[in-house]
């Protein structure tokens, strides 16, 4: 077991868990270097796919919808001048890479399937794990966009809801550079909405329109190498990064094969590339 009974009880109670020094510094740097190579080799010409959870226009973006079984690049919303040109280098303009790094890139594949992660997922009660989604998030200096309060299950719904998110800090994350904020115990509030495919793209299906009690959010300032475990129903957000420092993170979402992954979830895969475990 990676987790002791207190840690497991804390996860059940709070809906999240912090494990410091879970990833060694060299492994963090290795992922950072690989992400830099991927960005270097990415040709952004002709593509203006602005990612923001506030930006509804993304919902009709085929590039986004087709990224479930590919490696695709999404820009910060504030990366562009009004004339459509980049306000900073390509390297400093990418918001994230998603959503199948863990299956398609050898470096991220290897990292995502290390025994320590497999054991952690097992300890969390995911008996028959499938690696569903991965993202490399840059949270760029000065223009790193806000991610509003949400539950990951809104985007990755399954019945029963056996979904765990792993958030690996590849750099120190502070309030200043846009660390995660979580709502302890908020995973017991129930699912508020679902983000599903629709004929003309996607839409949010509201289940409960009550406001989040956002006063209960607390920041998780963590050191490089920390993993934050997130219950699929835990409300969380991250604020803008206006600081001169980036806040790189790698995230991995795992579901249990026994759960029925909804066919109307936005993230889908082609039959040629089924989900894999460890
Ligand atoms: Fe999230």
CSV table of C-alpha atoms and ligand atoms in Angstrom, one decimal:
chain,number,residue,atom,x,y,z
A,1,UNK,CA,0.0,0.0,0.0
A,2,UNK,CA,1.1,3.5,-0.8
A,3,UNK,CA,-1.6,5.1,1.4
A,4,UNK,CA,-2.0,4.6,5.1
A,5,UNK,CA,-5.5,4.4,6.7
A,6,UNK,CA,-5.4,8.1,7.8
A,7,UNK,CA,-4.7,9.2,4.2
A,8,UNK,CA,-7.5,7.0,2.9
A,9,UNK,CA,-9.9,8.3,5.5
A,10,UNK,CA,-8.8,11.9,4.6
A,11,UNK,CA,-9.6,11.2,1.0
A,12,UNK,CA,-13.0,9.8,1.8
A,13,UNK,CA,-13.8,12.8,4.1
A,14,UNK,CA,-12.3,15.6,2.0
A,15,UNK,CA,-12.4,14.3,-1.6
A,16,UNK,CA,-8.7,15.1,-2.1
A,17,UNK,CA,-5.3,14.0,-0.9
A,18,UNK,CA,-1.8,15.5,-1.1
A,19,UNK,CA,1.3,13.3,-1.4
A,20,UNK,CA,4.5,15.3,-1.3
A,21,UNK,CA,7.7,14.0,-3.1
A,22,UNK,CA,5.6,11.5,-5.0
A,23,UNK,CA,7.6,12.2,-8.2
A,24,UNK,CA,11.3,12.8,-8.0
A,25,UNK,CA,12.7,16.1,-9.4
A,26,UNK,CA,14.4,14.4,-12.4
A,27,UNK,CA,11.2,12.8,-13.5
A,28,UNK,CA,9.4,16.2,-13.3
A,29,UNK,CA,12.2,17.7,-15.4
A,30,UNK,CA,12.0,14.8,-17.9
A,31,UNK,CA,8.3,15.5,-18.5
A,32,UNK,CA,9.0,19.2,-18.8
A,33,UNK,CA,11.7,18.6,-21.4
A,34,UNK,CA,9.5,16.3,-23.4
A,35,UNK,CA,6.6,18.8,-23.4
A,36,UNK,CA,9.0,21.5,-24.6
A,37,UNK,CA,10.1,19.2,-27.5
A,38,UNK,CA,6.4,18.5,-28.4
A,39,UNK,CA,5.7,22.3,-28.5
A,40,UNK,CA,8.9,22.9,-30.5
A,41,UNK,CA,7.7,20.4,-33.1
A,42,UNK,CA,4.2,21.8,-33.2
A,43,UNK,CA,3.4,24.0,-36.2
A,44,UNK,CA,0.6,26.4,-35.1
A,45,UNK,CA,0.1,28.0,-38.5
A,46,UNK,CA,-3.5,28.1,-39.5
A,47,UNK,CA,-4.7,27.0,-36.2
A,48,UNK,CA,-6.3,29.3,-33.7
A,49,UNK,CA,-8.0,27.1,-31.1
A,50,UNK,CA,-8.4,29.2,-28.1
A,51,UNK,CA,-9.0,27.2,-25.0
A,52,UNK,CA,-10.9,28.5,-22.0
A,53,UNK,CA,-13.7,27.0,-20.0
A,54,UNK,CA,-15.3,30.5,-20.1
A,55,UNK,CA,-15.2,30.5,-23.9
A,56,UNK,CA,-18.3,28.8,-25.2
A,57,UNK,CA,-17.2,29.1,-28.8
A,58,UNK,CA,-14.7,26.3,-28.1
A,59,UNK,CA,-17.6,23.9,-27.8
A,60,UNK,CA,-18.0,23.8,-31.5
A,61,UNK,CA,-14.3,23.4,-32.1
A,62,UNK,CA,-13.7,20.2,-34.0
A,63,UNK,CA,-10.1,20.3,-33.0
A,64,UNK,CA,-11.0,20.1,-29.4
A,65,UNK,CA,-13.7,17.4,-29.9
A,66,UNK,CA,-11.3,15.3,-31.8
A,67,UNK,CA,-8.5,15.4,-29.3
A,68,UNK,CA,-9.6,12.5,-27.1
A,69,UNK,CA,-7.3,10.0,-28.9
A,70,UNK,CA,-4.7,12.5,-30.1
A,71,UNK,CA,-2.0,14.8,-29.0
A,72,UNK,CA,-3.3,18.4,-29.6
A,73,UNK,CA,-2.2,21.8,-28.6
A,74,UNK,CA,-4.5,24.6,-27.2
A,75,UNK,CA,-3.6,28.2,-26.8
A,76,UNK,CA,-4.1,30.6,-23.9
A,77,UNK,CA,-7.1,32.8,-24.4
A,78,UNK,CA,-5.0,35.9,-24.0
A,79,UNK,CA,-2.2,34.7,-26.2
A,80,UNK,CA,-3.3,36.7,-29.2
A,81,UNK,CA,-3.3,40.3,-30.2
A,82,UNK,CA,-6.5,41.6,-31.7
A,83,UNK,CA,-5.1,41.1,-35.2
A,84,UNK,CA,-4.7,37.4,-34.4
A,85,UNK,CA,-0.9,37.4,-34.1
A,86,UNK,CA,0.8,35.9,-31.0
A,87,UNK,CA,1.7,38.4,-28.3
A,88,UNK,CA,4.7,36.2,-27.2
A,89,UNK,CA,6.6,33.2,-28.4
A,90,UNK,CA,4.8,30.0,-29.4
A,91,UNK,CA,6.4,28.3,-26.4
A,92,UNK,CA,4.9,30.9,-24.0
A,93,UNK,CA,1.4,30.8,-25.7
A,94,UNK,CA,0.3,27.2,-25.2
A,95,UNK,CA,-2.3,26.6,-22.5
A,96,UNK,CA,-2.2,22.9,-22.6
A,97,UNK,CA,-1.5,19.7,-24.6
A,98,UNK,CA,-4.2,17.0,-24.5
A,99,UNK,CA,-5.7,14.5,-24.3
A,100,UNK,CA,-4.0,11.1,-25.1
A,101,UNK,CA,-0.4,11.9,-24.3
A,102,UNK,CA,-0.4,8.9,-22.0
A,103,UNK,CA,-1.0,6.5,-24.9
A,104,UNK,CA,0.7,8.2,-27.8
A,105,UNK,CA,3.9,9.7,-26.4
A,106,UNK,CA,6.5,7.2,-25.2
A,107,UNK,CA,7.7,9.5,-22.4
A,108,UNK,CA,4.3,10.3,-21.0
A,109,UNK,CA,3.2,6.7,-21.6
A,110,UNK,CA,6.1,5.4,-19.5
A,111,UNK,CA,5.6,7.9,-16.7
A,112,UNK,CA,1.8,7.4,-16.5
A,113,UNK,CA,2.3,3.7,-16.0
A,114,UNK,CA,5.0,3.6,-13.3
A,115,UNK,CA,4.3,1.1,-10.5
A,116,UNK,CA,3.9,3.9,-7.9
A,117,UNK,CA,0.9,5.4,-9.8
A,118,UNK,CA,-0.6,1.9,-10.4
A,119,UNK,CA,-0.3,1.2,-6.7
A,120,UNK,CA,-1.8,4.6,-5.7
A,121,UNK,CA,-4.8,4.0,-8.1
A,122,UNK,CA,-5.3,0.5,-6.6
A,123,UNK,CA,-5.2,1.9,-3.1
A,124,UNK,CA,-7.9,4.4,-4.1
A,125,UNK,CA,-10.2,1.4,-4.9
A,126,UNK,CA,-10.0,1.5,-8.6
A,127,UNK,CA,-9.8,-2.3,-9.2
A,128,UNK,CA,-9.7,-2.5,-13.0
A,129,UNK,CA,-8.2,0.9,-14.0
A,130,UNK,CA,-8.3,2.5,-17.5
A,131,UNK,CA,-6.2,5.6,-18.2
A,132,UNK,CA,-8.8,7.9,-19.7
A,133,UNK,CA,-7.3,11.3,-20.3
A,134,UNK,CA,-4.0,13.2,-19.9
A,135,UNK,CA,-3.2,16.9,-20.1
A,136,UNK,CA,0.0,18.8,-19.8
A,137,UNK,CA,-0.9,22.2,-18.4
A,138,UNK,CA,1.5,25.2,-18.7
A,139,UNK,CA,-0.3,28.0,-16.8
A,140,UNK,CA,2.0,30.4,-18.6
A,141,UNK,CA,3.6,33.4,-16.9
A,142,UNK,CA,1.4,36.6,-17.0
A,143,UNK,CA,-1.3,35.2,-19.4
A,144,UNK,CA,-2.1,31.8,-17.7
A,145,UNK,CA,-5.9,31.5,-17.9
A,146,UNK,CA,-8.4,30.9,-15.1
A,147,UNK,CA,-10.2,27.6,-14.9
A,148,UNK,CA,-13.5,28.2,-13.2
A,149,UNK,CA,-15.0,26.0,-10.4
A,150,UNK,CA,-15.9,22.6,-11.8
A,151,UNK,CA,-16.1,18.9,-11.1
A,152,UNK,CA,-14.1,16.6,-13.4
A,153,UNK,CA,-17.1,14.3,-13.5
A,154,UNK,CA,-18.9,17.0,-15.5
A,155,UNK,CA,-16.6,16.3,-18.3
A,156,UNK,CA,-15.9,12.6,-17.7
A,157,UNK,CA,-19.1,11.1,-16.5
A,158,UNK,CA,-19.5,7.4,-15.7
A,159,UNK,CA,-21.9,5.1,-13.8
A,160,UNK,CA,-21.1,4.3,-11.1
A,161,UNK,CA,-18.8,7.3,-10.8
A,162,UNK,CA,-15.4,5.7,-10.2
A,163,UNK,CA,-13.2,8.5,-11.5
A,164,UNK,CA,-10.0,9.7,-10.0
A,165,UNK,CA,-7.9,12.7,-11.1
A,166,UNK,CA,-4.1,12.9,-10.5
A,167,UNK,CA,-2.5,16.3,-10.6
A,168,UNK,CA,1.3,16.2,-10.7
A,169,UNK,CA,3.1,19.5,-9.8
A,170,UNK,CA,6.0,19.8,-12.2
A,171,UNK,CA,6.9,23.1,-10.6
A,172,UNK,CA,6.2,24.7,-7.3
A,173,UNK,CA,2.5,25.9,-7.3
A,174,UNK,CA,1.6,28.9,-5.3
A,175,UNK,CA,-1.4,31.3,-5.0
A,176,UNK,CA,0.7,33.7,-7.0
A,177,UNK,CA,1.2,31.5,-10.0
A,178,UNK,CA,-2.2,29.9,-10.1
A,179,UNK,CA,-2.2,26.8,-7.8
A,180,UNK,CA,-5.3,24.5,-7.4
A,181,UNK,CA,-8.1,25.5,-5.0
A,182,UNK,CA,-10.3,22.8,-3.7
A,183,UNK,CA,-13.5,22.6,-1.7
A,184,UNK,CA,-12.9,20.1,1.2
A,185,UNK,CA,-15.9,17.7,1.4
A,186,UNK,CA,-17.5,19.3,-1.7
A,187,UNK,CA,-17.5,15.9,-3.4
A,188,UNK,CA,-20.6,15.1,-1.3
A,189,UNK,CA,-22.6,17.9,-2.8
A,190,UNK,CA,-23.6,15.9,-5.9
A,191,UNK,CA,-22.9,16.5,-9.5
A,192,UNK,CA,-23.9,20.0,-10.8
A,193,UNK,CA,-23.7,19.6,-14.5
A,194,UNK,CA,-22.6,17.5,-17.4
A,195,UNK,CA,-20.7,18.6,-20.5
A,196,UNK,CA,-22.0,16.4,-23.4
A,197,UNK,CA,-21.9,16.1,-27.1
A,198,UNK,CA,-24.8,17.6,-29.0
A,199,UNK,CA,-25.8,17.8,-32.7
A,200,UNK,CA,-24.2,21.2,-33.1
A,201,UNK,CA,-21.1,20.5,-30.9
A,202,UNK,CA,-21.5,20.3,-27.2
A,203,UNK,CA,-23.6,21.7,-24.4
A,204,UNK,CA,-23.8,21.9,-20.6
A,205,UNK,CA,-26.7,19.9,-19.1
A,206,UNK,CA,-27.5,21.5,-15.7
A,207,UNK,CA,-28.4,19.1,-13.0
A,208,UNK,CA,-28.3,21.5,-10.0
A,209,UNK,CA,-28.2,25.2,-10.6
A,210,UNK,CA,-27.3,26.3,-7.1
A,211,UNK,CA,-24.2,28.4,-6.8
A,212,UNK,CA,-21.0,26.8,-5.5
A,213,UNK,CA,-20.2,27.8,-1.9
A,214,UNK,CA,-16.9,29.2,-3.2
A,215,UNK,CA,-16.0,30.7,0.2
A,216,UNK,CA,-15.2,27.2,1.2
A,217,UNK,CA,-12.4,26.8,-1.4
A,218,UNK,CA,-8.9,26.6,-0.1
A,219,UNK,CA,-5.6,26.9,-1.9
A,220,UNK,CA,-3.2,24.0,-2.2
A,221,UNK,CA,0.2,25.5,-2.4
A,222,UNK,CA,2.5,22.5,-3.3
A,223,UNK,CA,6.1,21.8,-4.1
A,224,UNK,CA,7.3,20.3,-7.3
A,225,UNK,CA,6.9,16.6,-7.2
A,226,UNK,CA,3.7,16.6,-5.2
A,227,UNK,CA,0.7,14.7,-6.5
A,228,UNK,CA,-2.8,15.9,-5.7
A,229,UNK,CA,-5.5,13.2,-5.9
A,230,UNK,CA,-8.9,14.5,-6.8
A,231,UNK,CA,-12.2,12.7,-6.4
A,232,UNK,CA,-14.2,13.0,-9.6
A,233,UNK,CA,-16.9,15.0,-7.8
A,234,UNK,CA,-14.6,17.4,-5.9
A,235,UNK,CA,-15.2,21.1,-6.8
A,236,UNK,CA,-11.9,22.8,-7.7
A,237,UNK,CA,-10.6,25.7,-9.7
A,238,UNK,CA,-7.4,27.5,-10.5
A,239,UNK,CA,-7.0,31.3,-10.9
A,240,UNK,CA,-5.2,33.3,-13.5
A,241,UNK,CA,-1.4,33.4,-13.4
A,242,UNK,CA,-0.3,37.0,-13.5
A,243,UNK,CA,3.1,36.2,-12.0
A,244,UNK,CA,6.3,36.0,-14.0
A,245,UNK,CA,6.6,32.3,-13.2
A,246,UNK,CA,4.9,29.4,-15.0
A,247,UNK,CA,3.1,26.6,-13.2
A,248,UNK,CA,3.5,23.4,-15.1
A,249,UNK,CA,1.4,20.4,-14.2
A,250,UNK,CA,0.6,17.0,-15.7
A,251,UNK,CA,-2.8,15.5,-15.1
A,252,UNK,CA,-4.1,12.0,-15.5
A,253,UNK,CA,-7.7,10.7,-15.1
A,254,UNK,CA,-8.4,7.1,-14.4
A,255,UNK,CA,-11.8,5.3,-14.4
A,256,UNK,CA,-12.7,1.8,-13.4
A,257,UNK,CA,-13.5,-0.5,-16.3
A,258,UNK,CA,-16.5,-1.8,-14.5
A,259,UNK,CA,-18.1,1.7,-14.7
A,260,UNK,CA,-20.1,2.6,-17.8
A,261,UNK,CA,-18.4,5.6,-19.5
A,262,UNK,CA,-21.1,7.7,-21.0
A,263,UNK,CA,-21.3,7.7,-24.8
A,264,UNK,CA,-22.4,11.4,-24.8
A,265,UNK,CA,-19.3,12.6,-22.8
A,266,UNK,CA,-17.4,15.1,-24.9
A,267,UNK,CA,-14.2,13.0,-24.8
A,268,UNK,CA,-14.5,9.9,-27.0
A,269,UNK,CA,-12.1,7.6,-28.7
A,270,UNK,CA,-12.2,5.8,-32.0
A,271,UNK,CA,-12.7,2.0,-31.9
A,272,UNK,CA,-9.1,1.6,-33.2
A,273,UNK,CA,-7.7,3.1,-30.0
A,274,UNK,CA,-9.5,1.6,-27.0
A,275,UNK,CA,-8.5,2.7,-23.4
A,276,UNK,CA,-5.7,0.8,-21.8
A,277,UNK,CA,-4.8,0.2,-18.2
A,278,UNK,CA,-1.3,0.1,-16.6
B,1,LIG,FE1,-10.4,19.7,-13.2
